[in-house]
Amino acid sequence: MTTPQGMTDTDRRTVAVWAADCAERVLPLFEAEAPDDARARDAIARARAFARGDLTAADEIRRRFVAGRAARSATSSAGVAAARSAAQAAGVAHMGAHALGAAAYAAKAVELAHPNAPEARVEEVRWQLRTLSVEAACALRRLPPLGTDTAGPLGPGLLDSGTLGEVIREIQAALAD
């Protein structure tokens, strides 16, 4: 492991399940807009296969950007966020910190899909935290705080700002309690 964001293979497999669960909840937002694009669904299936030990990190590193390109098939911001959640879930095989990206994009997708329901994102994050296994929570607790380690997805950048950053900070704060 070259960065704390990478996690051990066992920890990545553990958090991959949770990341896939988060992404799968919002997958219908993407599929409603791009019913013939299977890349997001495939990314979630690959995250689950990695979690079971059916795929290796090396297998997934080569395919890590495929689901992210599916976001171009979406017609709404919510659909784009849902596709990116799936891409982040698949990215867990490469670096465990992507699990928080999957959760953040899923919460963002819910928020964008329900603009008149300000509690939608809060409820989604609560669901995410309730469904987090003890083992996955322990693994996620070992990640550095968002924005403090530049060697991965939790460094300063896209996941560190806006809604995504807010969600990740909420999750990390809840895990610290």
Short mmCIF file of C-alpha atoms in Angstrom, two decimals:
data_model
loop_
_atom_site.label_atom_id
_atom_site.label_comp_id
_atom_site.label_asym_id
_atom_site.label_seq_id
_atom_site.Cartn_x
_atom_site.Cartn_y
_atom_site.Cartn_z
CA MET A 1 0.00 0.00 0.00
CA THR A 2 1.63 3.27 -1.12
CA THR A 3 -0.93 5.61 0.44
CA PRO A 4 -3.35 5.32 3.37
CA GLN A 5 -6.12 5.86 0.82
CA GLY A 6 -5.27 2.57 -0.84
CA MET A 7 -6.20 0.24 2.05
CA THR A 8 -5.30 -3.43 2.23
CA ASP A 9 -6.78 -5.84 -0.28
CA THR A 10 -9.10 -7.22 2.42
CA ASP A 11 -10.30 -3.76 3.41
CA ARG A 12 -10.92 -2.79 -0.23
CA ARG A 13 -12.99 -5.93 -0.74
CA THR A 14 -14.99 -5.11 2.40
CA VAL A 15 -15.76 -1.51 1.47
CA ALA A 16 -16.46 -2.47 -2.15
CA VAL A 17 -19.71 -4.09 -1.02
CA TRP A 18 -20.88 -0.87 0.63
CA ALA A 19 -19.78 1.26 -2.32
CA ALA A 20 -21.72 -1.00 -4.69
CA ASP A 21 -24.79 -0.80 -2.45
CA CYS A 22 -24.62 3.01 -2.46
CA ALA A 23 -24.23 3.17 -6.24
CA GLU A 24 -26.93 0.59 -6.91
CA ARG A 25 -29.53 2.64 -5.02
CA VAL A 26 -29.19 5.48 -7.54
CA LEU A 27 -28.58 3.36 -10.64
CA PRO A 28 -32.23 3.73 -11.76
CA LEU A 29 -31.63 7.49 -12.16
CA PHE A 30 -28.99 6.75 -14.78
CA GLU A 31 -30.75 3.82 -16.43
CA ALA A 32 -33.96 5.82 -16.92
CA GLU A 33 -31.96 8.20 -19.10
CA ALA A 34 -29.66 5.70 -20.79
CA PRO A 35 -31.46 2.33 -20.79
CA ASP A 36 -29.14 0.87 -23.43
CA ASP A 37 -25.92 1.81 -21.64
CA ALA A 38 -24.89 -1.04 -19.36
CA ARG A 39 -21.55 0.45 -18.26
CA ALA A 40 -22.76 1.75 -14.88
CA ARG A 41 -24.56 -1.51 -14.03
CA ASP A 42 -21.48 -3.45 -15.14
CA ALA A 43 -19.25 -1.30 -12.90
CA ILE A 44 -21.40 -2.15 -9.87
CA ALA A 45 -21.33 -5.83 -10.80
CA ARG A 46 -17.55 -5.67 -11.09
CA ALA A 47 -17.29 -4.00 -7.67
CA ARG A 48 -19.30 -6.87 -6.22
CA ALA A 49 -17.19 -9.43 -8.09
CA PHE A 50 -14.03 -7.81 -6.71
CA ALA A 51 -15.53 -7.94 -3.21
CA ARG A 52 -16.15 -11.69 -3.61
CA GLY A 53 -12.59 -12.23 -4.81
CA ASP A 54 -13.64 -13.06 -8.38
CA LEU A 55 -11.63 -10.14 -9.82
CA THR A 56 -8.25 -8.70 -8.89
CA ALA A 57 -7.20 -5.10 -8.49
CA ALA A 58 -5.05 -5.51 -11.62
CA ASP A 59 -8.13 -6.57 -13.61
CA GLU A 60 -10.01 -3.50 -12.48
CA ILE A 61 -7.22 -0.94 -12.83
CA ARG A 62 -7.33 -1.51 -16.59
CA ARG A 63 -11.12 -0.91 -16.68
CA ARG A 64 -11.47 1.81 -14.04
CA PHE A 65 -12.51 4.62 -16.39
CA VAL A 66 -15.18 2.74 -18.37
CA ALA A 67 -18.11 3.55 -16.06
CA GLY A 68 -17.05 7.17 -15.70
CA ARG A 69 -17.47 7.60 -19.45
CA ALA A 70 -21.05 6.35 -19.09
CA ALA A 71 -21.88 9.67 -17.43
CA ARG A 72 -21.85 11.21 -20.94
CA SER A 73 -24.95 9.14 -21.75
CA ALA A 74 -26.99 10.77 -18.98
CA THR A 75 -29.26 13.69 -19.74
CA SER A 76 -29.54 15.17 -16.24
CA SER A 77 -27.15 16.08 -13.47
CA ALA A 78 -28.73 13.38 -11.29
CA GLY A 79 -28.07 10.76 -13.98
CA VAL A 80 -24.48 11.94 -14.34
CA ALA A 81 -23.94 11.70 -10.57
CA ALA A 82 -25.46 8.20 -10.52
CA ALA A 83 -23.08 7.01 -13.26
CA ARG A 84 -20.14 8.56 -11.42
CA SER A 85 -21.20 6.77 -8.24
CA ALA A 86 -20.97 3.47 -10.12
CA ALA A 87 -17.55 4.44 -11.47
CA GLN A 88 -16.31 5.27 -7.98
CA ALA A 89 -17.61 1.90 -6.71
CA ALA A 90 -15.62 0.11 -9.39
CA GLY A 91 -12.59 2.22 -8.48
CA VAL A 92 -12.49 0.72 -4.98
CA ALA A 93 -10.56 -2.23 -6.41
CA HIS A 94 -7.78 0.23 -7.22
CA MET A 95 -8.01 2.48 -4.16
CA GLY A 96 -10.33 1.99 -1.19
CA ALA A 97 -11.00 5.70 -0.71
CA HIS A 98 -13.18 5.59 -3.83
CA ALA A 99 -15.87 4.05 -1.59
CA LEU A 100 -16.45 7.49 -0.09
CA GLY A 101 -16.67 8.88 -3.61
CA ALA A 102 -19.33 6.32 -4.48
CA ALA A 103 -21.36 7.31 -1.43
CA ALA A 104 -20.92 11.04 -2.07
CA TYR A 105 -21.98 10.81 -5.71
CA ALA A 106 -24.98 8.68 -4.73
CA ALA A 107 -26.07 11.27 -2.16
CA LYS A 108 -25.56 14.03 -4.73
CA ALA A 109 -27.67 12.12 -7.27
CA VAL A 110 -30.49 11.80 -4.75
CA GLU A 111 -30.29 15.50 -3.92
CA LEU A 112 -30.36 16.48 -7.60
CA ALA A 113 -33.26 14.12 -8.32
CA HIS A 114 -35.32 15.65 -5.50
CA PRO A 115 -34.72 19.42 -5.69
CA ASN A 116 -37.85 20.17 -3.66
CA ALA A 117 -36.93 17.78 -0.85
CA PRO A 118 -34.01 19.29 1.07
CA GLU A 119 -33.93 16.31 3.42
CA ALA A 120 -33.36 13.80 0.58
CA ARG A 121 -29.56 13.95 0.74
CA VAL A 122 -29.55 13.78 4.54
CA GLU A 123 -31.77 10.70 4.46
CA GLU A 124 -29.54 9.07 1.86
CA VAL A 125 -26.42 9.61 3.98
CA ARG A 126 -28.27 8.22 7.00
CA TRP A 127 -29.15 5.12 4.99
CA GLN A 128 -25.53 4.79 3.88
CA LEU A 129 -24.30 4.96 7.46
CA ARG A 130 -26.95 2.49 8.71
CA THR A 131 -25.98 -0.08 6.08
CA LEU A 132 -22.25 0.20 6.66
CA SER A 133 -20.88 -3.02 8.14
CA VAL A 134 -18.71 -2.85 11.24
CA GLU A 135 -15.74 -4.07 9.21
CA ALA A 136 -16.26 -1.49 6.46
CA ALA A 137 -16.65 1.28 9.04
CA CYS A 138 -13.35 0.26 10.64
CA ALA A 139 -11.62 0.32 7.27
CA LEU A 140 -13.07 3.71 6.37
CA ARG A 141 -12.03 5.15 9.75
CA ARG A 142 -8.42 4.48 8.83
CA LEU A 143 -8.62 6.78 5.80
CA PRO A 144 -7.10 10.24 6.16
CA PRO A 145 -9.49 13.18 6.55
CA LEU A 146 -10.67 14.59 3.24
CA GLY A 147 -8.19 17.03 1.75
CA THR A 148 -5.18 16.07 3.87
CA ASP A 149 -3.45 13.38 1.77
CA THR A 150 -2.74 14.36 -1.84
CA ALA A 151 -1.97 10.80 -3.02
CA GLY A 152 -5.48 9.70 -3.92
CA PRO A 153 -9.13 10.61 -4.41
CA LEU A 154 -9.45 12.19 -0.97
CA GLY A 155 -6.81 14.78 -1.75
CA PRO A 156 -7.59 18.37 -2.66
CA GLY A 157 -9.72 18.28 -5.78
CA LEU A 158 -13.12 17.22 -7.06
CA LEU A 159 -14.21 15.12 -4.09
CA ASP A 160 -12.98 17.80 -1.68
CA SER A 161 -15.42 20.49 -2.83
CA GLY A 162 -19.14 21.24 -3.02
CA THR A 163 -21.75 18.63 -2.24
CA LEU A 164 -19.27 15.78 -2.63
CA GLY A 165 -16.95 17.25 -0.03
CA GLU A 166 -19.82 17.99 2.32
CA VAL A 167 -21.08 14.41 2.14
CA ILE A 168 -17.65 12.86 2.64
CA ARG A 169 -17.00 15.13 5.62
CA GLU A 170 -20.41 14.16 7.09
CA ILE A 171 -19.58 10.48 6.70
CA GLN A 172 -16.10 10.85 8.13
CA ALA A 173 -17.44 12.86 11.08
CA ALA A 174 -20.10 10.20 11.77
CA LEU A 175 -17.45 7.47 11.63
CA ALA A 176 -15.25 9.37 14.08
CA ASP A 177 -18.06 9.56 16.67
#
